[in-house]
Short mmCIF file of C-alpha atoms in Angstrom, two decimals:
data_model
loop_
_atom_site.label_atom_id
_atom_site.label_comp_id
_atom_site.label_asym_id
_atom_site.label_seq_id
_atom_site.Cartn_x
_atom_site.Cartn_y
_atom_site.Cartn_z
CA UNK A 888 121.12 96.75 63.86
CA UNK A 889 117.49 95.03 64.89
CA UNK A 890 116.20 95.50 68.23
CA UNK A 891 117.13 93.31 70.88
CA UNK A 892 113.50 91.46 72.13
CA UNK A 893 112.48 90.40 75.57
CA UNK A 894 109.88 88.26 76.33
CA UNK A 895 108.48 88.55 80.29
CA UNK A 896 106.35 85.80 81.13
CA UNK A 897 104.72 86.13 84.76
CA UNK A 898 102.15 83.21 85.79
CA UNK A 899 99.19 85.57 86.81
CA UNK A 900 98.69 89.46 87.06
CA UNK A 901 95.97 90.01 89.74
CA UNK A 902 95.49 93.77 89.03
CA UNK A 903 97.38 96.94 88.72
CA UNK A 904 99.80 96.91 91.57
CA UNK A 905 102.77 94.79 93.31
CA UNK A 906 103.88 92.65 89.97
CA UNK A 907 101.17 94.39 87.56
CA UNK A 908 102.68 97.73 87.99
CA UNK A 909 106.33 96.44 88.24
CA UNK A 910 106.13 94.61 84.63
CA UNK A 911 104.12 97.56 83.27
CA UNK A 912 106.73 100.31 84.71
CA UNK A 913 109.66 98.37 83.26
CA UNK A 914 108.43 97.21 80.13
CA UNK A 915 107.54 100.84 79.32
CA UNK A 916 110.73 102.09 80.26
CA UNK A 917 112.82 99.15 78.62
CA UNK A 918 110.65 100.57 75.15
CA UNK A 919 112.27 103.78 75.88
CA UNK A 920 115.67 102.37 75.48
CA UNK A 921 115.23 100.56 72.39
CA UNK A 922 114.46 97.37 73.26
CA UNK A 923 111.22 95.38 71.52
CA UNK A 924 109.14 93.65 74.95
CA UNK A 925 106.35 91.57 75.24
CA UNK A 926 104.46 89.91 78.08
CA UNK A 927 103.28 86.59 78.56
CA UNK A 928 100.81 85.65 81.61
CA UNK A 929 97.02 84.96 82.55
CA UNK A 930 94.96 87.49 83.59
CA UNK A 931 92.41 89.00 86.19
CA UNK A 932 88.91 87.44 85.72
CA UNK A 933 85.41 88.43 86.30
CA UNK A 934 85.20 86.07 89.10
CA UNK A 935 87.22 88.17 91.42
CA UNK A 936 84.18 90.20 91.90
CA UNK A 937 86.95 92.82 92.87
CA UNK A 938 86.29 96.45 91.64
CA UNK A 939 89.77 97.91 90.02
CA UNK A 940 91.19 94.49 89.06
CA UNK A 941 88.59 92.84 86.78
CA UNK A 942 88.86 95.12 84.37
CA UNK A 943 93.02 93.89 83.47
CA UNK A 944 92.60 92.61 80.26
CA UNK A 945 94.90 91.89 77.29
CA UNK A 946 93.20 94.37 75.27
CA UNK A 947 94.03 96.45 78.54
CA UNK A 948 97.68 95.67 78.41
CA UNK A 949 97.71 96.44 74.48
CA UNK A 950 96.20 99.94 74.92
CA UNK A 951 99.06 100.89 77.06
CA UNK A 952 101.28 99.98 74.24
CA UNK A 953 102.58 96.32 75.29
CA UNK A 954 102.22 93.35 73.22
CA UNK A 955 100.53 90.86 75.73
CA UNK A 956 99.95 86.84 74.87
CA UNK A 957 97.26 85.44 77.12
CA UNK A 958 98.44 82.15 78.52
CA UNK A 959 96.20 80.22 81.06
CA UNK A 960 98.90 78.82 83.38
CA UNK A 961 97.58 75.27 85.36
CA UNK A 962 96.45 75.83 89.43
CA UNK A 963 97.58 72.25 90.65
CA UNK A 964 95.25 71.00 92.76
CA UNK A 965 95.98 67.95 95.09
CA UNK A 966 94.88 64.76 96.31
CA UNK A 967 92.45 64.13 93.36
CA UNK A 968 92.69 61.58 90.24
CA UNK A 969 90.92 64.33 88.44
CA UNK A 970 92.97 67.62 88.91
CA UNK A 971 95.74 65.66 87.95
CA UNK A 972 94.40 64.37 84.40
CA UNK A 973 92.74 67.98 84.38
CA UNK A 974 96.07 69.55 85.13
CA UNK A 975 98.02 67.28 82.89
CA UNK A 976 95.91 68.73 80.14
CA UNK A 977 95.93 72.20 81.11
CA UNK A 978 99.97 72.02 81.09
CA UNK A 979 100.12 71.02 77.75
CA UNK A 980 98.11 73.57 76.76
CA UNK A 981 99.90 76.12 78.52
CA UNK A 982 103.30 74.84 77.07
CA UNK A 983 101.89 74.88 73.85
CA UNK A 984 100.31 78.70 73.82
CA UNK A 985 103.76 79.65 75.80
CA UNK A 986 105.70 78.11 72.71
CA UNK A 987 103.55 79.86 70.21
CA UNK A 988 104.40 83.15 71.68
CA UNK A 989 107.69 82.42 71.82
CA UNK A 990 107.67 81.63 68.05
CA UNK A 991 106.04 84.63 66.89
CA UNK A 992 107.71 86.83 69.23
CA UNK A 993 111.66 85.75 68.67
CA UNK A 994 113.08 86.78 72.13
CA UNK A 995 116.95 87.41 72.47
CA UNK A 996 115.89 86.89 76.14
CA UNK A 997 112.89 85.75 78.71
CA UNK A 998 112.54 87.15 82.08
CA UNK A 999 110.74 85.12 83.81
CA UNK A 1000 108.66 86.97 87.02
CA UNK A 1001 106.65 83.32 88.52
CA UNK A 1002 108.87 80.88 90.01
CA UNK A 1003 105.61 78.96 89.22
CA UNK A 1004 105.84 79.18 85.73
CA UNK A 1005 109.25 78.76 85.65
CA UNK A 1006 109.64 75.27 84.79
CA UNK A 1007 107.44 75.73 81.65
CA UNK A 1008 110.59 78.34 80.23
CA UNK A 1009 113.13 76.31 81.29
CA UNK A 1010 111.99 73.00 78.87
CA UNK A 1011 111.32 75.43 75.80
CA UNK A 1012 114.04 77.86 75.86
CA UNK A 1013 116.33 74.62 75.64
CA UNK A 1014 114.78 74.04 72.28
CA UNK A 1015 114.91 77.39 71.22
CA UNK A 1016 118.49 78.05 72.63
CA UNK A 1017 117.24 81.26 74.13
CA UNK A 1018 119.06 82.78 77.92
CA UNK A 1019 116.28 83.03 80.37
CA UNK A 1020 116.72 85.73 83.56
CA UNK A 1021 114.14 84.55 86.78
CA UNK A 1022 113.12 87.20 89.19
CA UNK A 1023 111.28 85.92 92.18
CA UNK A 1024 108.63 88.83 93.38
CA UNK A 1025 107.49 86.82 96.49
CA UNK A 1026 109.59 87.06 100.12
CA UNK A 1027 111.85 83.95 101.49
CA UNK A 1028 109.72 81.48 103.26
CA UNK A 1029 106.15 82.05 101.24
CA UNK A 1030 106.87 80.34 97.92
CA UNK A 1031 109.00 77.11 98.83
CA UNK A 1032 109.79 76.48 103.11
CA UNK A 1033 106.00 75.32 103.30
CA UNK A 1034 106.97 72.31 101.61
CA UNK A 1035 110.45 71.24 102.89
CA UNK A 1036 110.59 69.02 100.15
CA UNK A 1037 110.34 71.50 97.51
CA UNK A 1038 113.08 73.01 98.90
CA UNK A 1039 115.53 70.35 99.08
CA UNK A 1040 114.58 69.35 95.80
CA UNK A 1041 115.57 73.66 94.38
CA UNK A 1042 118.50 73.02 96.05
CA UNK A 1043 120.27 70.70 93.81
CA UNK A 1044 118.00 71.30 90.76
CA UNK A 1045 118.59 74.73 89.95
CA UNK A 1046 117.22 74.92 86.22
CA UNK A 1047 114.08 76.93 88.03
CA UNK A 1048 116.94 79.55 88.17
CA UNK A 1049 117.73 80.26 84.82
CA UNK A 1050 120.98 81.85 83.35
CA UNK A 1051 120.73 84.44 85.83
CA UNK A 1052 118.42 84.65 88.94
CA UNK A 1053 117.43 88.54 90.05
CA UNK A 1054 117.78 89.05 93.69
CA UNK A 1055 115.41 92.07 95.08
CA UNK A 1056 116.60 92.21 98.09
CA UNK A 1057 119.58 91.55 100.22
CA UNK A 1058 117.64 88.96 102.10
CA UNK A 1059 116.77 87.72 98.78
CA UNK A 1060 120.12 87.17 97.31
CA UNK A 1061 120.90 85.39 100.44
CA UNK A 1062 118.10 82.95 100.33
CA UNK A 1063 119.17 82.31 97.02
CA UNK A 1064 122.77 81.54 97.55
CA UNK A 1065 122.86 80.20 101.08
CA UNK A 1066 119.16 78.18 101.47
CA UNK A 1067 118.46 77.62 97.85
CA UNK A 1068 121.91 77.26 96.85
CA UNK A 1069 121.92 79.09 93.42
CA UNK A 1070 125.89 79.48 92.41
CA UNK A 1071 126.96 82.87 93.68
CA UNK A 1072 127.92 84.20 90.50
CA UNK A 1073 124.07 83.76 88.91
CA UNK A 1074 122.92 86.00 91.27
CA UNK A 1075 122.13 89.34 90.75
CA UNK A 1076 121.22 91.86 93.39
CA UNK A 1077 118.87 94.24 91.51
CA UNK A 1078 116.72 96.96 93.67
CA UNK A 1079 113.24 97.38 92.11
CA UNK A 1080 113.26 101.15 91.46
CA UNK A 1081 110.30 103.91 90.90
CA UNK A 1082 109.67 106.61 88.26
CA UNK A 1083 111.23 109.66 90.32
CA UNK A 1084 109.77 112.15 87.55
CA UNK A 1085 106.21 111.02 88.44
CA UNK A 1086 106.82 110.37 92.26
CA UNK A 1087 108.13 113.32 93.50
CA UNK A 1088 107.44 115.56 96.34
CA UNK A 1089 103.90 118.02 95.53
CA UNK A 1090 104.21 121.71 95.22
CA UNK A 1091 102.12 123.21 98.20
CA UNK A 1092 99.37 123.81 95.78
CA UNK A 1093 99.61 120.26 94.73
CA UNK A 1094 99.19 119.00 98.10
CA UNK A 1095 96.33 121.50 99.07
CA UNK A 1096 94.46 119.78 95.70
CA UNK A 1097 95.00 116.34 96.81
CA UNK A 1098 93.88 117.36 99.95
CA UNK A 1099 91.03 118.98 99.03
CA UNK A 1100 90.27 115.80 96.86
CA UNK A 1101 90.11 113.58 99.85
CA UNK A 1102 87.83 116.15 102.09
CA UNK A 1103 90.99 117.00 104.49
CA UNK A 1104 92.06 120.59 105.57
CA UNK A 1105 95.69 121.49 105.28
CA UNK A 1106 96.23 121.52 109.00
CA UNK A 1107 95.43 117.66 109.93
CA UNK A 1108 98.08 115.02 110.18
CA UNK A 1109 97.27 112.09 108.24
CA UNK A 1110 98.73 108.59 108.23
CA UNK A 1111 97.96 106.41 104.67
CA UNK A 1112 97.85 102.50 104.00
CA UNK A 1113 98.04 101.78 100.63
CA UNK A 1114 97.41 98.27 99.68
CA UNK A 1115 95.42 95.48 98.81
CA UNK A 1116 92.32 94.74 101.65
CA UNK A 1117 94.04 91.68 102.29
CA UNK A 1118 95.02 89.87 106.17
CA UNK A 1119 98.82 89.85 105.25
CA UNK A 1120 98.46 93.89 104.71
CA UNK A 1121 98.16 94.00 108.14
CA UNK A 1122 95.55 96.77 108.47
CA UNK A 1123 94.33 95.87 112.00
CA UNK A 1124 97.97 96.24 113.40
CA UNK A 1125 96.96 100.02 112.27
CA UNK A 1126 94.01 100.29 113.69
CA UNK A 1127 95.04 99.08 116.70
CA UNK A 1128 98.03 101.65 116.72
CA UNK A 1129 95.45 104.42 115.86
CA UNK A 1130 93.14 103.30 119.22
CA UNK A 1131 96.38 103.78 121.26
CA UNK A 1132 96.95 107.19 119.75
CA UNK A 1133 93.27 108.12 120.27
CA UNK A 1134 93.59 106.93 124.04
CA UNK A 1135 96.81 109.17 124.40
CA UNK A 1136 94.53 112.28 123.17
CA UNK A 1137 95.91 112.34 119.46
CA UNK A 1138 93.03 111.12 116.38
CA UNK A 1139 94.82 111.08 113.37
CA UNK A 1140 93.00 110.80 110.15
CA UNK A 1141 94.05 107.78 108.12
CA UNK A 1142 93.94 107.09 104.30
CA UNK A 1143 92.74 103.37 103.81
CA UNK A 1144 93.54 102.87 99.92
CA UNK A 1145 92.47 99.88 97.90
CA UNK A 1146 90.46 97.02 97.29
CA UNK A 1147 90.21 93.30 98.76
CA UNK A 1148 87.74 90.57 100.59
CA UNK A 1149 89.07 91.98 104.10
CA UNK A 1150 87.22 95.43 103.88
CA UNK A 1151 84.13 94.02 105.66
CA UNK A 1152 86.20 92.42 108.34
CA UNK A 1153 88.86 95.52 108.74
CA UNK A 1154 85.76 97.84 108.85
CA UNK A 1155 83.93 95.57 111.82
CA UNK A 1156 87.71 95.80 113.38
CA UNK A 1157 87.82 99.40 113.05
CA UNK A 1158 83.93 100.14 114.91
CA UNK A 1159 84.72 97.35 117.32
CA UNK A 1160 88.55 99.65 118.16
CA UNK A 1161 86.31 102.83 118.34
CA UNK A 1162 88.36 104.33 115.54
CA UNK A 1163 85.68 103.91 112.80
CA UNK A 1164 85.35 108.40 112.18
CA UNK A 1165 89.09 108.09 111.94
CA UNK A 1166 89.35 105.88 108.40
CA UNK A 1167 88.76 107.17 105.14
CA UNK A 1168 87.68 104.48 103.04
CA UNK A 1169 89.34 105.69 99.09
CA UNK A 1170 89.46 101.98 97.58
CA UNK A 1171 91.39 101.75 93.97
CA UNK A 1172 92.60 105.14 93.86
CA UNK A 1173 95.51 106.96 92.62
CA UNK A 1174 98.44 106.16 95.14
CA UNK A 1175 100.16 109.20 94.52
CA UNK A 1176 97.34 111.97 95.11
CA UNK A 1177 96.92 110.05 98.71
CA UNK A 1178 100.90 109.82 99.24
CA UNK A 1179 100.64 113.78 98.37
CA UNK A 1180 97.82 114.15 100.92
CA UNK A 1181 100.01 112.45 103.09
CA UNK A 1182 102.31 112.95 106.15
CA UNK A 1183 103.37 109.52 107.49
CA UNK A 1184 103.06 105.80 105.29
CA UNK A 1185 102.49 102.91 107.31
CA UNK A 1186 103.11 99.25 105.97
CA UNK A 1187 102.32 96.96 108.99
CA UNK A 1188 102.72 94.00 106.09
CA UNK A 1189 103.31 90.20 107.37
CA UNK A 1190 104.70 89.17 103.92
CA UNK A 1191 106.26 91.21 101.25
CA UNK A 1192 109.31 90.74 98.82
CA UNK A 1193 110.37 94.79 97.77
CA UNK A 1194 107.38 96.72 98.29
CA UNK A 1195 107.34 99.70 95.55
CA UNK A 1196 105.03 101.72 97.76
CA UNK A 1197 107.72 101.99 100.49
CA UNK A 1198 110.21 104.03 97.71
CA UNK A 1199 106.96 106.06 96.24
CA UNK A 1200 106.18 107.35 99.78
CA UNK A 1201 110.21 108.33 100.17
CA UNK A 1202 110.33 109.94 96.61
CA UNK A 1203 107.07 111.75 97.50
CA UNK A 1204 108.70 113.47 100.73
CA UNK A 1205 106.37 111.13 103.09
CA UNK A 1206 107.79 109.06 106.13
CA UNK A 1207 107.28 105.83 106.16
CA UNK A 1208 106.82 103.28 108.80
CA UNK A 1209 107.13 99.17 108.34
CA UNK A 1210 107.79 95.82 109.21
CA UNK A 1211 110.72 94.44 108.85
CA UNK A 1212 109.47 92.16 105.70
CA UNK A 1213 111.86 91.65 103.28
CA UNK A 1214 113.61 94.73 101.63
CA UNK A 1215 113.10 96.57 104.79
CA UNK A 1216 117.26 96.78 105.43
CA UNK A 1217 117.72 97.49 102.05
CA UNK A 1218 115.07 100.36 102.46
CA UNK A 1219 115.35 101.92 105.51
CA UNK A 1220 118.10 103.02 108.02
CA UNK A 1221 116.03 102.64 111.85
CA UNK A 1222 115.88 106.17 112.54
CA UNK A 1223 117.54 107.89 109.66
CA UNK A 1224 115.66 107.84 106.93
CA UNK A 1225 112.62 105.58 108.52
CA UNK A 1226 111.48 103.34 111.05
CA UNK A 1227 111.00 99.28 111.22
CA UNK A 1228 108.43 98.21 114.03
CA UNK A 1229 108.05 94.03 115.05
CA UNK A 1230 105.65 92.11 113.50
CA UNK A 1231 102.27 92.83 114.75
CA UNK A 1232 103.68 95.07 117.27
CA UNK A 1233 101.32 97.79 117.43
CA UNK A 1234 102.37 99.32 120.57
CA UNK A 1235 105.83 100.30 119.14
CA UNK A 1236 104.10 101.30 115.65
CA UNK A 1237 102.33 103.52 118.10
CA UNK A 1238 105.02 105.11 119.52
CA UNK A 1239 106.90 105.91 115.97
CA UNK A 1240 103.57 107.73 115.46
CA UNK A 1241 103.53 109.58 118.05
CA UNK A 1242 107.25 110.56 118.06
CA UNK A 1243 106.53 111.42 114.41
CA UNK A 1244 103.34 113.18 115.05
CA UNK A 1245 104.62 115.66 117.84
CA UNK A 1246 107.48 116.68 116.15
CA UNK A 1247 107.96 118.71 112.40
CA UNK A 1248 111.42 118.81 112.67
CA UNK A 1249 112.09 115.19 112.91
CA UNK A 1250 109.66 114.17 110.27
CA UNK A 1251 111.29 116.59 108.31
CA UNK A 1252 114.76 115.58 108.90
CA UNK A 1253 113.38 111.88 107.89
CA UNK A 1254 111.64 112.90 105.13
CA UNK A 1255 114.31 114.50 103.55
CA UNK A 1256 116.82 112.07 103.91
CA UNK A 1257 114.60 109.89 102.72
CA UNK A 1258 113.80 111.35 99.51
CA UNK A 1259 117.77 111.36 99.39
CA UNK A 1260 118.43 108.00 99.38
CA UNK A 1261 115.57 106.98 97.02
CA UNK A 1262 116.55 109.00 94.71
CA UNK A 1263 120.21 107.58 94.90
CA UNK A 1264 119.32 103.80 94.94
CA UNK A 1265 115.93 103.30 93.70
CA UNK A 1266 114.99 104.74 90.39
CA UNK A 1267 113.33 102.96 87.43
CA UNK A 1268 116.47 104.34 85.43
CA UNK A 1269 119.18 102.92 87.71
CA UNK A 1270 116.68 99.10 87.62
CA UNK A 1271 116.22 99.26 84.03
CA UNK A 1272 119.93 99.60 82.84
CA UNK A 1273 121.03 97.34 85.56
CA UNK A 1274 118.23 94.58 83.98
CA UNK A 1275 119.71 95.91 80.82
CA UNK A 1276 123.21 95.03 81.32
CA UNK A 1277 122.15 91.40 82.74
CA UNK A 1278 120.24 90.73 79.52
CA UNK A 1279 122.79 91.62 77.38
CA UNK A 1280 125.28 89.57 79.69
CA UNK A 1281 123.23 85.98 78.83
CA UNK A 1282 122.86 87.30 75.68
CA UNK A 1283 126.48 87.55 74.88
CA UNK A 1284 126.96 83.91 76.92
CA UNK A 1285 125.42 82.57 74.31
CA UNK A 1286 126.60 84.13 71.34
#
C-alpha cells in the first residue's frame, strides 16, 4: 500500500517559531508515521533585516528533510488602480505555482495553515477532487472582526473552511461555530501539542549548564520571556511588573529571548523603569536552555491563538504566568497548575510574582501539576494522530 501524501500550504513563514516551528514539528512527526508531507508557502526575506529569521530558506526547509515549494502568495494592497492590476497578476501567479505543486506532489489531502491563502486551495482542490483540512493559527478578533464585512460575508460562505476546519482552542471552536458559523460537525477541536521527549524537566546538572550558559548562579530566581520583540508580546507589561518587584525589595533577573523591531524601544522602556541591570538581552536563542535556566515564564501577550511556549515551559517543570489570550482556559487552571493576569495588568502580574517568588512550595506544587497536565493533553503524539485520524476521515468522505 503507497503512502498516504499531505500537502500543508501556509501563506508566509516569518522565521522559526509560532507557525514555523508548528509545521516543522508536525510534518516531522507525521514522516514518522508513514505519511509522505510537503509544504507549500513564501518565505522570510532579506529585507527583514531580522537576525535568526532571514536565514529560512527553502533550501533551509529541505535540509531538515521536508520537501518545500516556494510560492509567493499576493499582499493586497488598497485604494490603488495599481496594486490591484499588480495583485491581479501576482494571484495568478500564485494559483499557478500552487497548482504546479499540487501536480507534482499528488496529495490525498491539504492542510491548509493561512486563512489568507485559503481561497487559492479551495478553487484548485475542486479540480483536483482533493479534501482540504483549514487550521486557523491566529486568535478570534485579529484575522476577520476588523472588517465587519468580512465577517458577515465567512458567515454564509464557508468554502474558506474546507472539509474540516481545526479548532485550537476552545475559544476557537466557538468562534467558529457560533460567530463564523462553520456547521458544528466540521469542527474539530485539536490542542497543538509539544515534543515531551525534548521538553522535559533538566537534570540538576542540566540546569546548572544552562545556567552557567546564561552567566546566572544557581541560587537566583529568574523570570523568562520568550518571544518575538514585538508590541503585542507585551514586554513592557513585564518590565513594569519587575519595577514593582524592585520597589517591594525583590530584583529578579529576567531572560529577554528573541528578536524583533521593538528591542530599541523595550530597552529605552526598561532604563526609563530603572530595571535596565535586571534584563538579560539572549535574542534568537535556544528556548529550551533558557526555560531550563528558568523558574517562572511570563507571557504578558495582547494577541495569541495557542501559544506552544506556554506547554514547553509546563513540560520543562517551569511556572508560567499569562494573559488570558486565547488557549489560556484550555491551558491553565487559575491557581492549579498556573496563573492568568488582565490584560496589561501589571500590578496583578506583580503580585503572582511575588506570591511565586516567596514561596518553593507553591511553585513547586504548580510546577508539578503542571508538567502533569501537559503531559496528559498536549503532546505532539496525542496532535499528530488526532490530525491523523481527521485526514483519513476526508479522505475516506471522498472515496
Amino acid at each position: 500500500m503507497s503512502k498516504r501524501r499531505v500537502l500543508m500550504v501556509a501563506g508566509y513563514l516569518p522565521g522559526y517559531e509560532g507557525i514555523t516551528s508548528y509545521l516543522i514539528t508536525l510534518t516531522k512527526e507525521l514522516l514518522k508515521n508513514g505519511w509522505e508531507v510537503a509544504l507549500v508557502s513564501d518565505t522570510a526575506t532579506k529585507d527583514l533585516n531580522i537576525p535568526g529569521r532571514a536565514d529560512l530558506r527553502t533550501e533551509w526547509i529541505e535540509s531538515l528533510g521536508i520537501r518545500h515549494f516556494y510560492v509567493s502568495f499576493p499582499k493586497f494592497r488598497r485604494g490603488s488602480v495599481q496594486g490591484l492590476t499588480q495583485d491581479s497578476f501576482s494571484i495568478f501567479q500564485s494559483l499557478k505555482k500552487l497548482n504546479s505543486a499540487i501536480v507534482e506532489f499528488q496529495p490525498d489531502v491539504i492542510h491548509v495553515h493561512s486563512l489568507s491563502v485559503s481561497l487559492f486551495v479551495q478553487i484548485l482542490r475542486i479540480f483536483h477532487k482533493v479534501p482540504c483540512v483549514v487550521t486557523c493559527h491566529q486568535q478570534p478578533g485579529t484575522v476577520w472582526v476588523r472588517d465587519k464585512l468580512g465577517v458577515l460575508f465567512s458567515q454564509y460562505v464557508n468554502i474558506f473552511f474546507g472539509d474540516r476546519c481545526i479548532a485550537l482552542s476552545s475559544t476557537l471552536q466557538d468562534y467558529f461555530i457560533n460567530t463564523m458559523r462553520v456547521p458544528k460537525d466540521k469542527v474539530r477541536l485539536i490542542y497543538s501539542g509539544v515534543d515531551s521527549q525534548h521538553f522535559r524537566p533538566p537534570s540538576q546538572d542540566e540546569r546548572l549548564e544552562a545556567r552557567k550558559h546564561y552567566g546566572l548562579t544557581s541560587e537566583e530566581q529568574v523570570i523568562c520571556l520568550i518571544g518575538s520583540l514585538q508590541e503585542r508580546k507585551g514586554h513592557e507589561i513585564l518590565l513594569q511588573a519587575l519595577a514593582n518587584l524592585r520597589t517591594n525589595g525583590l530584583n529578579v533577573t529576567t531572560l529577554f529571548a528573541g528578536v524583533g523591531i521593538w528591542k530599541s524601544y523595550i530597552q529605552e522602556k526598561a532604563v526609563e523603569l530603572g530595571v535596565a541591570d535586571l534584563i538579560h538581552w539572549l535574542g534568537f536563542t535556544d528556548s529550551r536552555q533558557v526555560l531550563w535556566a528558568s523558574d517562572i515564564f511570563v507571557l504578558p501577550s495582547w494577541q495569541e491563538a495557542f501559544p506552544l511556549v506556554i506547554i514547553e515551559a509546563m513540560l520543562c517543570g517551569v511556572v508560567t504566568v499569562r494573559t488570558p489570550t486565547s488557549g489560556s482556559a484550555d491551558q491553565i487552571q487559575q491557581n492549579v497548575n498556573g496563573f492568568i493576569f488582565p490584560f496589561g495588568d501589571h500590578e496583578t502580574l506583580a503580585l503572582h510574582l511575588k506570591e511565586l517568588l516567596e514561596s518553593n512550595t507553591l511553585k513547586s506544587q504548580i510546577a508539578d501539576t503542571a508538567l502533569k497536565l501537559s503531559q496528559e493533553k498536549f503532546t505532539l503524539n496525542k496532535m499528530t494522530q488526532a490530525l491523523i485520524n481527521v485526514y483519513e476521515e476526508v479522505t475516506h468522505d471522498i472515496d
